[in-house]
Amino acid sequence: MEKRFIYADNAATTAVSEEVLNAMLPHFTKAYGNASSIYKLGRDAQKDVEEARAKVAKAIGADPVEIFFTSCGSEADNWAIKGVAEREAKKGKKHIITSVFEHHAVLHTCEYLEKKGFEVTYIPVSDKGLIDPEDIRNAIREDTALVTIMYANNEIGTIQPIDEIAAICKEKKVIFHTDAVQAVGHVEIDVHKQGIDLLSLSGHKIHAQKGIGVLYIRKGIVIPNLIHGGGQERNRRAGTENVPAIVGLGVAIESAVKNIAEKAAVITPRRNRLIDGILKLPYTRLNGDRDKRLPGNLNISIEGIEGESLLLMLDQNGICASSGSACTSGSLDPSHVLLSIGLKHEVAHGSLRLSIEEDLTDDDVEYILEVIPKVVERLRSMSPVWEKMMKGESYQ
Ligand SMILES: *Cc1c(COP(=O)(O)O)cnc(C)c1O
């Protein structure tokens, strides 16, 4: 097949859609007002911000007053966790529960709080990449301030039992936050129905621009500010509103949550063809539960190769993919997510994540399935590890 360009790394970031870009453009030039200004140019900007807020709220089943725009998903995670920690610490609650395979925006925030005197319990995940809600129940103590568990994992795509976890937190009167950056637009979310207290999301994973995010904070929960300054976002998050980005996010999220089931019906069979096709190679395994996962995610370990070399060779063939998380690639540490589901270091090193969307065609699938075996064969033929494996020698 002729060389193609295939972007299969939508979990790392997405292109700004044309619809989003068109909605944003006037806000750079004609409609450039400061949303805090009193004259019409400013009032119009304010109106557009509020319209976007309403769209975000509707998309996740929240009220507009519960939506706060932030500079990114990482800021939303930081604000939620540090904010709840500070608030609850005043009542003597200094224990946080999270999982071992969270995004670094959550893990590193928890580690920071550990240095500040908080205690953190890291819940393990099963070999399928799933959290057992009962583990959360058992970990909750009198002094637990917060449970923060991601909705869907960014590397292996597994979807966590959020409803059960939220119900346990409610019963135990513990605040529940979820990093839903990977879930929004891919699974139905209704924060009120599901009993979610705080939720983070990010624009650039759903075809808005980089550098815009949201923290949903349930009415009645007041947490201290992370960013101090002016009175924007009803005095809760300072900084002149990034109107173009906010408007773009409103359009992006409205579009992302439309037809979630229809999109999944298109993507899932293609994703499954990719999984089955790649698993035909010997010494491969699918990482993460096959069913309880995002429709567009597949993550496969291919023994005897280095993930980085695989990515470079896929790139030469026009395929953008990922190995481990984008944040850790470049370092030699294997992904903490893959280690958390029990992979050995050398197996975790040879992993491939494809995150696809409905624009990936059947021909693209065929092309990927043509390229990968060739590339893997080539890499294995050059690999001393593979040679030892084939001779039955220990290679560890
Ligand atoms: C991308 C991502 C983030 C960070 O969002 P940014 O907007 O890039 O800061 C947080 N959590 C998860 C699960 C992500 O995938």
Coordinates of C-alpha atoms and ligand atoms in Angstrom, one line a residue:
M1 CA 0.0 0.0 0.0
E2 CA 1.2 3.5 -0.7
K3 CA 2.6 5.5 2.2
R4 CA -0.1 7.3 4.2
F5 CA -0.1 9.9 7.0
I6 CA -2.0 8.5 9.9
Y7 CA -2.5 10.3 13.2
A8 CA -3.2 7.7 15.8
D9 CA -2.2 9.6 18.9
N10 CA -5.4 11.4 19.9
A11 CA -4.9 10.7 23.5
A12 CA -1.8 12.9 23.4
T13 CA -3.5 15.8 21.7
T14 CA -6.0 16.4 18.9
A15 CA -6.2 18.9 16.0
V16 CA -8.4 21.9 16.5
S17 CA -11.5 21.2 14.4
E18 CA -12.5 23.6 11.7
E19 CA -15.7 24.3 13.5
V20 CA -13.8 25.3 16.7
L21 CA -11.3 27.4 14.8
N22 CA -14.1 29.3 13.0
A23 CA -15.8 30.0 16.3
M24 CA -12.6 31.2 17.8
L25 CA -11.2 33.4 15.0
P26 CA -13.4 36.6 15.5
H27 CA -12.3 36.7 19.1
F28 CA -8.7 37.4 18.2
T29 CA -9.5 40.4 16.0
K30 CA -12.9 42.0 16.0
A31 CA -14.3 40.6 19.2
Y32 CA -11.2 41.1 21.3
G33 CA -12.8 42.7 24.4
N34 CA -11.9 42.0 28.0
A35 CA -14.8 40.1 29.5
S36 CA -14.6 42.4 32.6
S37 CA -14.9 45.6 30.6
I38 CA -18.1 47.6 30.9
Y39 CA -18.6 48.7 27.3
K40 CA -20.3 46.6 24.7
L41 CA -17.1 45.0 23.3
G42 CA -16.4 43.7 26.8
R43 CA -20.0 42.7 27.6
D44 CA -20.1 40.7 24.3
A45 CA -17.0 38.8 25.3
Q46 CA -18.6 38.1 28.7
K47 CA -21.8 36.9 27.0
D48 CA -19.7 34.5 24.8
V49 CA -17.8 33.2 27.8
E50 CA -21.1 32.5 29.6
E51 CA -22.5 30.8 26.5
A52 CA -19.5 28.5 26.5
R53 CA -19.8 27.9 30.2
A54 CA -23.4 26.8 29.6
K55 CA -22.3 24.4 26.9
V56 CA -19.7 22.8 29.1
A57 CA -22.2 22.5 31.9
K58 CA -24.7 20.8 29.7
A59 CA -22.2 18.4 28.2
I60 CA -21.4 17.0 31.7
G61 CA -24.7 17.4 33.4
A62 CA -23.7 20.3 35.6
D63 CA -25.0 23.8 36.3
P64 CA -23.1 26.7 34.7
V65 CA -22.2 28.1 38.1
E66 CA -20.3 24.9 38.8
I67 CA -18.0 25.4 35.8
F68 CA -14.6 27.2 36.2
F69 CA -12.3 27.7 33.3
T70 CA -8.6 27.0 33.9
S71 CA -5.5 27.1 31.8
C72 CA -5.4 23.4 31.3
G73 CA -6.3 20.0 32.6
S74 CA -3.2 19.9 34.8
E75 CA -4.3 23.1 36.5
A76 CA -7.8 21.7 37.1
D77 CA -6.2 18.6 38.8
N78 CA -3.9 20.7 40.9
W79 CA -6.6 23.1 42.0
A80 CA -9.0 20.3 42.9
I81 CA -6.6 18.3 44.9
K82 CA -4.7 21.1 46.6
G83 CA -7.9 23.0 47.2
V84 CA -9.8 20.1 48.8
A85 CA -6.6 19.2 50.8
E86 CA -6.3 22.7 52.2
R87 CA -10.0 22.9 53.0
E88 CA -10.3 19.6 54.7
A89 CA -7.0 19.9 56.6
K90 CA -8.6 22.7 58.6
K91 CA -10.9 19.9 60.0
G92 CA -8.0 17.7 60.7
K93 CA -8.4 15.6 57.6
K94 CA -5.1 15.0 56.0
H95 CA -5.4 11.7 54.2
I96 CA -5.9 11.4 50.4
I97 CA -6.8 8.3 48.4
T98 CA -5.7 8.0 44.8
S99 CA -4.6 5.2 42.5
V100 CA -1.1 4.1 41.4
F101 CA -1.8 4.8 37.7
E102 CA -3.1 8.3 37.7
H103 CA -1.8 11.0 35.3
H104 CA 1.2 12.8 36.6
A105 CA -0.9 15.9 37.1
V106 CA -2.6 14.0 39.9
L107 CA 0.3 11.8 41.1
H108 CA 2.9 14.6 41.4
T109 CA 0.3 16.8 43.1
C110 CA -0.3 14.1 45.7
E111 CA 3.5 13.6 46.2
Y112 CA 3.8 17.4 46.7
L113 CA 1.1 17.2 49.4
E114 CA 2.9 14.2 51.0
K115 CA 5.9 16.5 51.5
K116 CA 3.5 19.1 53.1
G117 CA 2.4 16.5 55.7
F118 CA -0.5 14.8 54.0
E119 CA -0.7 11.0 53.9
V120 CA -1.6 9.4 50.6
T121 CA -2.9 5.9 49.9
Y122 CA -2.2 4.7 46.4
I123 CA -4.8 2.1 45.4
P124 CA -3.4 -0.7 43.2
V125 CA -5.1 -1.7 40.0
S126 CA -5.7 -5.2 38.7
D127 CA -3.8 -6.8 35.9
K128 CA -6.6 -5.6 33.6
G129 CA -6.1 -2.0 34.7
L130 CA -9.2 -1.7 36.8
I131 CA -9.7 -0.4 40.3
D132 CA -11.8 -2.4 42.7
P133 CA -14.2 0.0 44.5
E134 CA -14.1 -2.1 47.6
D135 CA -10.4 -1.2 47.9
I136 CA -11.4 2.4 48.1
R137 CA -14.0 1.6 50.7
N138 CA -11.4 -0.2 52.8
A139 CA -8.9 2.6 52.4
I140 CA -11.3 5.4 53.6
R141 CA -10.6 6.5 57.2
E142 CA -12.0 9.1 59.6
D143 CA -9.4 11.6 58.4
T144 CA -9.8 11.0 54.6
A145 CA -10.1 14.4 52.9
L146 CA -10.4 13.3 49.3
V147 CA -10.7 10.4 46.9
T148 CA -9.3 11.2 43.4
I149 CA -9.6 8.5 40.8
M150 CA -9.2 9.0 37.0
Y151 CA -12.3 8.3 34.9
A152 CA -10.4 6.7 32.0
N153 CA -6.6 5.9 31.9
N154 CA -4.7 7.9 29.3
E155 CA -2.3 5.0 28.4
I156 CA -4.3 1.8 28.5
G157 CA -7.8 3.4 28.1
T158 CA -9.5 1.5 30.9
I159 CA -12.7 3.0 32.2
Q160 CA -13.0 2.9 36.0
P161 CA -16.2 2.1 38.0
I162 CA -16.8 5.7 38.7
D163 CA -20.4 5.3 39.8
E164 CA -19.6 2.8 42.5
I165 CA -16.6 4.8 43.7
A166 CA -18.7 8.0 43.9
A167 CA -21.5 6.1 45.8
I168 CA -19.0 4.8 48.3
C169 CA -17.5 8.4 48.8
K170 CA -21.0 9.8 49.3
E171 CA -21.9 7.1 51.8
K172 CA -18.6 7.8 53.7
K173 CA -19.0 11.6 53.3
V174 CA -15.7 12.0 51.5
I175 CA -15.2 14.4 48.6
F176 CA -14.7 12.7 45.2
H177 CA -12.7 14.1 42.3
T178 CA -12.1 12.5 39.0
D179 CA -9.7 13.4 36.2
A180 CA -12.0 12.9 33.2
V181 CA -9.6 14.4 30.6
Q182 CA -9.6 11.2 28.6
A183 CA -13.2 10.3 29.2
V184 CA -15.1 13.5 28.1
G185 CA -16.5 13.1 24.7
H186 CA -15.9 9.3 24.7
V187 CA -18.2 8.1 27.5
E188 CA -21.5 9.6 28.7
I189 CA -20.9 11.7 31.8
D190 CA -23.5 13.2 34.1
V191 CA -21.8 14.6 37.2
H192 CA -25.0 15.2 39.2
K193 CA -26.5 11.8 38.5
Q194 CA -23.2 10.0 39.1
G195 CA -22.5 11.9 42.3
I196 CA -19.2 13.4 41.2
D197 CA -18.1 16.3 43.4
L198 CA -15.2 17.6 41.2
L199 CA -14.2 16.8 37.7
S200 CA -11.3 18.0 35.5
L201 CA -11.3 18.2 31.7
S202 CA -9.0 19.6 29.0
G203 CA -9.7 21.3 25.7
H204 CA -6.9 19.9 23.6
K205 CA -8.0 16.3 24.0
I206 CA -11.3 17.1 22.4
H207 CA -10.4 19.2 19.4
A208 CA -10.2 22.6 21.2
Q209 CA -6.8 24.3 21.6
K210 CA -4.0 23.5 24.0
G211 CA -4.0 25.6 27.2
I212 CA -7.7 25.6 28.2
G213 CA -9.3 23.4 30.8
V214 CA -12.2 23.2 33.2
L215 CA -12.7 22.3 36.8
Y216 CA -16.3 21.4 37.7
I217 CA -16.9 22.0 41.4
R218 CA -20.3 20.9 42.8
K219 CA -22.4 23.6 44.3
G220 CA -21.8 23.8 48.1
I221 CA -18.2 22.8 47.9
V222 CA -15.9 25.8 48.4
I223 CA -12.2 25.4 47.9
P224 CA -9.5 28.0 48.2
N225 CA -8.2 29.6 45.0
L226 CA -5.1 28.3 43.3
I227 CA -4.6 31.4 41.2
H228 CA -5.0 34.7 43.1
G229 CA -5.6 38.0 41.4
G230 CA -8.6 39.7 39.8
G231 CA -12.2 38.8 40.3
Q232 CA -12.7 36.6 37.3
E233 CA -14.6 33.3 37.4
R234 CA -16.7 34.7 40.2
N235 CA -13.6 35.4 42.3
R236 CA -12.5 31.8 42.2
R237 CA -9.9 31.8 39.5
A238 CA -8.0 35.0 38.6
G239 CA -6.6 35.9 35.2
T240 CA -8.2 37.6 32.2
E241 CA -10.5 35.1 30.5
N242 CA -8.9 33.5 27.4
V243 CA -12.0 34.2 25.4
P244 CA -11.0 32.6 22.1
A245 CA -10.0 29.4 23.9
I246 CA -13.1 29.3 26.1
V247 CA -15.4 29.9 23.1
G248 CA -13.6 27.1 21.2
L249 CA -13.9 24.7 24.1
G250 CA -17.6 25.4 24.3
V251 CA -18.0 24.4 20.6
A252 CA -15.6 21.5 21.0
I253 CA -17.3 19.9 24.0
E254 CA -20.8 20.3 22.5
S255 CA -19.6 18.5 19.4
A256 CA -17.7 15.9 21.4
V257 CA -20.6 14.7 23.5
K258 CA -23.0 14.5 20.5
N259 CA -23.4 11.0 19.2
I260 CA -21.1 9.3 21.6
A261 CA -22.7 5.9 21.0
E262 CA -22.7 6.3 17.2
K263 CA -19.0 7.3 17.2
A264 CA -18.2 4.3 19.4
A265 CA -20.1 2.0 17.0
V266 CA -17.8 3.2 14.2
I267 CA -14.5 3.2 16.1
T268 CA -14.8 0.0 18.2
P269 CA -14.8 -2.5 15.3
R270 CA -11.8 -0.8 13.7
R271 CA -10.0 -0.7 17.0
N272 CA -10.8 -4.4 17.5
R273 CA -9.5 -5.3 14.0
L274 CA -6.2 -3.5 14.9
I275 CA -6.0 -5.4 18.2
D276 CA -6.6 -8.8 16.7
G277 CA -4.3 -8.0 13.8
I278 CA -1.4 -7.0 16.0
L279 CA -2.0 -9.8 18.5
K280 CA -1.4 -12.3 15.6
L281 CA 2.3 -11.5 16.1
P282 CA 3.9 -13.9 18.5
Y283 CA 4.8 -12.6 22.0
T284 CA 2.3 -9.8 22.2
R285 CA -0.3 -8.9 24.7
L286 CA -3.2 -6.4 25.0
N287 CA -2.8 -4.1 28.0
G288 CA -6.0 -3.3 29.9
D289 CA -9.4 -4.8 29.9
R290 CA -10.7 -5.5 26.4
D291 CA -14.2 -4.3 27.0
K292 CA -14.0 -1.7 29.8
R293 CA -11.9 0.6 27.7
L294 CA -12.2 3.7 25.6
P295 CA -13.5 2.9 22.1
G296 CA -10.4 4.4 20.4
N297 CA -7.7 3.1 22.7
L298 CA -5.4 0.1 22.1
N299 CA -2.2 -0.6 24.0
I300 CA -0.2 -3.7 23.1
S301 CA 3.2 -4.9 24.4
I302 CA 5.4 -6.4 21.8
E303 CA 8.3 -8.4 23.3
G304 CA 11.8 -8.2 22.0
I305 CA 11.6 -4.6 20.8
E306 CA 12.1 -1.1 22.1
G307 CA 9.0 1.1 22.0
E308 CA 11.1 4.1 21.0
S309 CA 12.6 2.4 18.0
L310 CA 9.1 1.2 17.0
L311 CA 7.7 4.7 17.1
L312 CA 10.6 6.0 15.0
M313 CA 10.0 3.4 12.4
L314 CA 6.3 3.9 12.4
D315 CA 7.0 7.6 12.0
Q316 CA 9.1 6.9 8.9
N317 CA 6.0 5.1 7.6
G318 CA 3.8 8.1 8.3
I319 CA 2.1 6.7 11.5
C320 CA 2.0 8.8 14.6
A321 CA 1.7 6.6 17.7
S322 CA 2.9 6.6 21.3
S323 CA 4.6 4.3 23.7
G324 CA 4.2 4.9 27.4
S325 CA 2.9 8.4 28.0
A326 CA 4.0 11.4 26.1
C327 CA 5.3 12.9 29.3
T328 CA 7.6 10.0 30.0
S329 CA 8.9 9.2 26.6
G330 CA 12.4 10.5 26.3
S331 CA 13.2 9.1 29.8
L332 CA 14.3 5.6 30.2
D333 CA 11.9 4.7 33.0
P334 CA 9.1 2.5 31.7
S335 CA 5.6 3.8 32.1
H336 CA 4.2 3.7 35.7
V337 CA 0.9 2.7 34.2
L338 CA 2.3 -0.4 32.5
L339 CA 4.3 -1.4 35.6
S340 CA 1.1 -1.0 37.7
I341 CA -0.7 -3.7 35.8
G342 CA 2.2 -6.1 36.4
L343 CA 4.3 -5.9 33.3
K344 CA 8.0 -6.5 33.6
H345 CA 10.2 -3.6 32.8
E346 CA 11.5 -5.1 29.5
V347 CA 7.9 -5.9 28.4
A348 CA 6.6 -2.4 29.3
H349 CA 9.5 -0.9 27.2
G350 CA 8.1 -2.5 24.1
S351 CA 4.6 -1.1 24.2
L352 CA 2.5 0.6 21.6
R353 CA -0.5 2.9 22.1
L354 CA -2.7 3.8 19.3
S355 CA -5.6 6.2 20.0
I356 CA -7.9 6.5 17.1
E357 CA -11.0 8.4 16.2
E358 CA -13.8 8.0 13.7
D359 CA -11.8 9.6 10.9
L360 CA -9.5 6.6 10.7
T361 CA -10.7 4.7 7.7
D362 CA -10.8 1.0 6.9
D363 CA -7.9 1.5 4.5
D364 CA -5.9 3.2 7.3
V365 CA -6.5 0.1 9.4
E366 CA -5.2 -2.1 6.6
Y367 CA -2.2 0.1 6.2
I368 CA -1.3 0.0 9.9
L369 CA -1.7 -3.8 9.9
E370 CA 0.6 -4.0 6.9
V371 CA 3.3 -1.7 8.4
I372 CA 3.4 -3.0 12.0
P373 CA 4.4 -6.6 11.3
K374 CA 7.1 -5.6 8.9
V375 CA 8.5 -3.1 11.3
V376 CA 8.3 -5.5 14.3
E377 CA 10.0 -8.2 12.3
R378 CA 12.8 -5.9 11.3
L379 CA 13.4 -4.7 14.9
R380 CA 13.3 -8.2 16.3
S381 CA 15.8 -9.3 13.7
M382 CA 18.2 -6.7 15.1
S383 CA 17.4 -7.3 18.7
P384 CA 19.8 -9.2 21.0
V385 CA 16.9 -9.6 23.5
W386 CA 14.7 -11.3 20.9
E387 CA 17.6 -13.6 19.8
K388 CA 18.1 -14.7 23.4
M389 CA 14.3 -15.2 23.8
M390 CA 14.2 -17.4 20.7
K391 CA 17.0 -19.5 22.0
G392 CA 15.2 -19.9 25.2
E393 CA 17.9 -18.2 27.2
S394 CA 17.1 -15.9 30.0
Y395 CA 17.3 -12.3 28.9
Q396 CA 16.5 -10.5 32.1
Ligands
LIG1 C1 -3.7 15.2 29.0 C2 -4.1 14.8 30.4 C3 -4.0 15.7 31.4 C4 -3.4 17.1 31.3 O1 -4.2 18.0 30.6 P1 -3.4 19.3 30.0 O2 -4.5 20.1 29.5 O3 -2.5 18.7 29.0 O4 -2.7 19.9 31.2 C5 -4.5 15.3 32.7 N1 -5.0 14.1 32.8 C6 -5.1 13.2 31.8 C7 -5.7 11.8 32.1 C8 -4.7 13.5 30.6 O5 -4.8 12.6 29.6

